[in-house]
Amino acid sequence: MVIRDIFMGLLALKRMIGSLAIALWVGLILTMGPGLALAENPSHLFFNHSLLQNRDFSGQKLPAAEFANSNLEYANFDESELRGSVFSRAIMLGVTMRKADLTYAMVDQVDFSQADLSDSIFTEALFLGSTFADTKITGADFTDAIFDREQLRQLCLRAEGVNSRTGVDTRYSLGCR
C-alpha cells in the first residue's frame, strides 16, 4: 500500500511541476522513506545471503520475510510470526524457534541440527531436503507439512507432546504410526 501511494504521488507531482522536482522528491524519499516503509510493512523484508548468527528476532512479526541462503546459526526466533517466510538453504544450526508460527513457510534444504522447534506451528510448510539431527520438536504442529520419507522416519522417533495453541499432537501431525 505504501509503495503504491508513493508511486501515485510521483505521477501527480510530475504532472504539476515537472521532472526536476520529481528527482529532488525521490532523493528525499530515499533518504527518509525506506525505514518508514519497512516499519509499516514488514512483510517485504529480505535477508537473503546474510550473516545473521546469534541475532535476536524473538517476538517479531516477519510474515513473508526471506532468509534464503543465510547463516542463522544460534539465532532466536522464539514466539515470532513467520507465516509464509522463506528459509531455503539457510544454515540454522542451534536456532531456537519455540512457539513460532511458520505456517506456509519454505524451509527446504535447511540444517536444523541442534535446533529447538518446540511448540511451533509448521502447518503446510515445505521441508524437503532439510536435516534434523538432535532437533527438539516437542509439541510442534506439522499438519500437512511436506517431508522426505527419511525425514519423517527420523522425526517420528522423537515426536511427542501437543501444541499449546492448536491442540494438535506432534506424532499425529507427522502421520507417525
Short mmCIF file of C-alpha atoms in Angstrom, two decimals:
data_model
loop_
_atom_site.label_atom_id
_atom_site.label_comp_id
_atom_site.label_asym_id
_atom_site.label_seq_id
_atom_site.Cartn_x
_atom_site.Cartn_y
_atom_site.Cartn_z
CA MET A 1 0.00 0.00 0.00
CA VAL A 2 2.76 2.46 0.92
CA ILE A 3 4.73 1.85 -2.30
CA ARG A 4 1.59 2.29 -4.43
CA ASP A 5 0.76 5.56 -2.65
CA ILE A 6 4.29 6.86 -3.26
CA PHE A 7 4.08 5.91 -6.94
CA MET A 8 0.70 7.64 -7.36
CA GLY A 9 2.08 10.71 -5.61
CA LEU A 10 5.04 10.78 -8.01
CA LEU A 11 2.74 10.70 -11.02
CA ALA A 12 0.59 13.53 -9.67
CA LEU A 13 3.66 15.58 -8.78
CA LYS A 14 5.17 15.10 -12.26
CA ARG A 15 2.01 16.44 -13.87
CA MET A 16 2.13 19.52 -11.62
CA ILE A 17 5.78 20.56 -11.50
CA GLY A 18 7.93 18.51 -13.85
CA SER A 19 10.81 16.06 -13.79
CA LEU A 20 13.42 18.09 -11.86
CA ALA A 21 11.17 18.38 -8.84
CA ILE A 22 10.48 14.65 -9.08
CA ALA A 23 14.21 13.90 -8.87
CA LEU A 24 14.52 16.05 -5.74
CA TRP A 25 11.45 14.47 -4.17
CA VAL A 26 12.70 10.92 -4.91
CA GLY A 27 16.04 11.81 -3.32
CA LEU A 28 14.22 12.93 -0.19
CA ILE A 29 12.14 9.74 -0.10
CA LEU A 30 15.23 7.56 -0.49
CA THR A 31 16.97 9.23 2.43
CA MET A 32 13.97 9.18 4.78
CA GLY A 33 11.36 6.81 3.39
CA PRO A 34 12.75 3.27 3.33
CA GLY A 35 12.82 2.92 7.11
CA LEU A 36 9.26 4.14 7.33
CA ALA A 37 8.10 1.79 4.59
CA LEU A 38 9.74 -1.20 6.27
CA ALA A 39 8.29 -0.33 9.65
CA GLU A 40 4.78 -0.06 8.21
CA ASN A 41 5.01 -3.15 6.02
CA PRO A 42 7.47 -5.71 7.40
CA SER A 43 6.19 -8.40 5.03
CA HIS A 44 8.68 -7.33 2.39
CA LEU A 45 11.90 -7.83 4.34
CA PHE A 46 14.75 -9.53 2.52
CA PHE A 47 17.66 -11.06 4.45
CA ASN A 48 18.83 -13.35 1.63
CA HIS A 49 22.53 -14.31 1.68
CA SER A 50 23.01 -12.60 5.07
CA LEU A 51 25.22 -13.41 8.04
CA LEU A 52 22.79 -13.31 10.96
CA GLN A 53 24.36 -15.63 13.52
CA ASN A 54 23.16 -15.13 17.12
CA ARG A 55 20.60 -12.47 16.08
CA ASP A 56 17.51 -11.99 18.21
CA PHE A 57 14.31 -12.00 16.14
CA SER A 58 12.18 -13.16 19.09
CA GLY A 59 8.60 -11.92 19.19
CA GLN A 60 8.86 -10.14 15.84
CA LYS A 61 6.22 -10.15 13.12
CA LEU A 62 8.05 -11.03 9.91
CA PRO A 63 5.43 -12.56 7.58
CA ALA A 64 6.81 -13.50 4.15
CA ALA A 65 10.33 -12.43 5.13
CA GLU A 66 13.11 -14.03 3.09
CA PHE A 67 16.18 -15.59 4.73
CA ALA A 68 17.25 -17.81 1.79
CA ASN A 69 20.90 -18.89 1.80
CA SER A 70 21.54 -17.04 5.08
CA ASN A 71 23.62 -18.12 8.05
CA LEU A 72 21.27 -18.04 11.04
CA GLU A 73 23.29 -20.21 13.43
CA TYR A 74 22.01 -19.84 17.01
CA ALA A 75 19.55 -17.08 16.05
CA ASN A 76 16.47 -16.67 18.25
CA PHE A 77 13.03 -16.70 16.59
CA ASP A 78 11.05 -17.59 19.74
CA GLU A 79 7.39 -16.54 19.51
CA SER A 80 7.92 -14.90 16.10
CA GLU A 81 5.31 -14.74 13.36
CA LEU A 82 7.00 -16.02 10.20
CA ARG A 83 3.99 -17.14 8.14
CA GLY A 84 4.95 -17.65 4.50
CA SER A 85 8.62 -16.89 5.14
CA VAL A 86 11.42 -18.38 3.05
CA PHE A 87 14.43 -20.07 4.67
CA SER A 88 15.57 -22.15 1.66
CA ARG A 89 19.14 -23.44 2.04
CA ALA A 90 19.66 -21.48 5.28
CA ILE A 91 22.07 -22.67 7.96
CA MET A 92 20.01 -22.86 11.14
CA LEU A 93 22.27 -24.88 13.43
CA GLY A 94 21.20 -24.37 17.06
CA VAL A 95 18.42 -21.91 16.18
CA THR A 96 15.55 -21.50 18.66
CA MET A 97 12.02 -21.22 17.29
CA ARG A 98 9.91 -22.04 20.33
CA LYS A 99 6.24 -21.09 19.87
CA ALA A 100 6.95 -19.56 16.43
CA ASP A 101 4.40 -19.62 13.60
CA LEU A 102 5.88 -20.79 10.29
CA THR A 103 2.64 -21.74 8.57
CA TYR A 104 3.18 -21.98 4.77
CA ALA A 105 6.94 -21.41 5.21
CA MET A 106 9.54 -22.74 2.77
CA VAL A 107 12.25 -24.34 4.88
CA ASP A 108 13.71 -26.69 2.29
CA GLN A 109 17.34 -27.83 2.39
CA VAL A 110 17.80 -26.28 5.84
CA ASP A 111 20.16 -27.61 8.51
CA PHE A 112 18.13 -27.67 11.76
CA SER A 113 20.80 -29.61 13.70
CA GLN A 114 20.55 -28.96 17.47
CA ALA A 115 17.63 -26.55 16.89
CA ASP A 116 14.69 -26.14 19.26
CA LEU A 117 11.38 -26.07 17.35
CA SER A 118 9.25 -26.90 20.40
CA ASP A 119 5.59 -25.84 20.37
CA SER A 120 5.92 -24.12 16.98
CA ILE A 121 3.42 -24.28 14.12
CA PHE A 122 4.62 -25.52 10.72
CA THR A 123 1.25 -26.13 9.05
CA GLU A 124 1.69 -26.72 5.29
CA ALA A 125 5.41 -25.87 5.46
CA LEU A 126 7.85 -27.36 2.92
CA PHE A 127 10.81 -29.24 4.50
CA LEU A 128 12.22 -31.26 1.56
CA GLY A 129 15.93 -31.93 1.91
CA SER A 130 16.22 -30.47 5.43
CA THR A 131 18.14 -32.17 8.26
CA PHE A 132 17.01 -32.54 11.88
CA ALA A 133 19.93 -34.05 13.84
CA ASP A 134 19.31 -33.63 17.60
CA THR A 135 16.40 -31.25 16.92
CA LYS A 136 13.79 -30.70 19.65
CA ILE A 137 10.25 -30.92 18.24
CA THR A 138 8.15 -31.47 21.40
CA GLY A 139 4.66 -30.06 20.85
CA ALA A 140 5.38 -28.83 17.31
CA ASP A 141 2.46 -28.94 14.84
CA PHE A 142 3.49 -30.18 11.38
CA THR A 143 -0.04 -30.62 9.99
CA ASP A 144 0.06 -31.06 6.18
CA ALA A 145 3.78 -30.17 6.05
CA ILE A 146 5.80 -31.80 3.27
CA PHE A 147 8.78 -34.01 4.19
CA ASP A 148 11.00 -36.64 2.62
CA ARG A 149 10.23 -40.19 3.80
CA GLU A 150 13.55 -40.48 5.69
CA GLN A 151 12.96 -37.16 7.46
CA LEU A 152 9.57 -38.38 8.70
CA ARG A 153 11.08 -41.64 9.94
CA GLN A 154 13.71 -39.75 11.97
CA LEU A 155 11.26 -37.15 13.32
CA CYS A 156 8.74 -39.81 14.38
CA LEU A 157 11.42 -41.43 16.58
CA ARG A 158 11.40 -38.39 18.89
CA ALA A 159 7.97 -36.84 18.26
CA GLU A 160 5.95 -36.20 21.42
CA GLY A 161 3.71 -33.63 23.02
CA VAL A 162 0.76 -31.50 21.99
CA ASN A 163 0.92 -27.98 20.56
CA SER A 164 -0.34 -25.48 23.17
CA ARG A 165 -2.06 -23.27 20.58
CA THR A 166 -3.52 -25.70 18.05
CA GLY A 167 -4.10 -28.67 20.37
CA VAL A 168 -2.59 -31.00 17.74
CA ASP A 169 -0.43 -33.94 18.83
CA THR A 170 3.04 -33.80 17.24
CA ARG A 171 3.02 -37.51 16.30
CA TYR A 172 -0.42 -37.16 14.71
CA SER A 173 0.64 -34.06 12.73
CA LEU A 174 3.58 -36.01 11.28
CA GLY A 175 1.47 -39.07 10.49
CA CYS A 176 3.58 -41.30 12.77
CA ARG A 177 2.30 -44.84 13.40
#
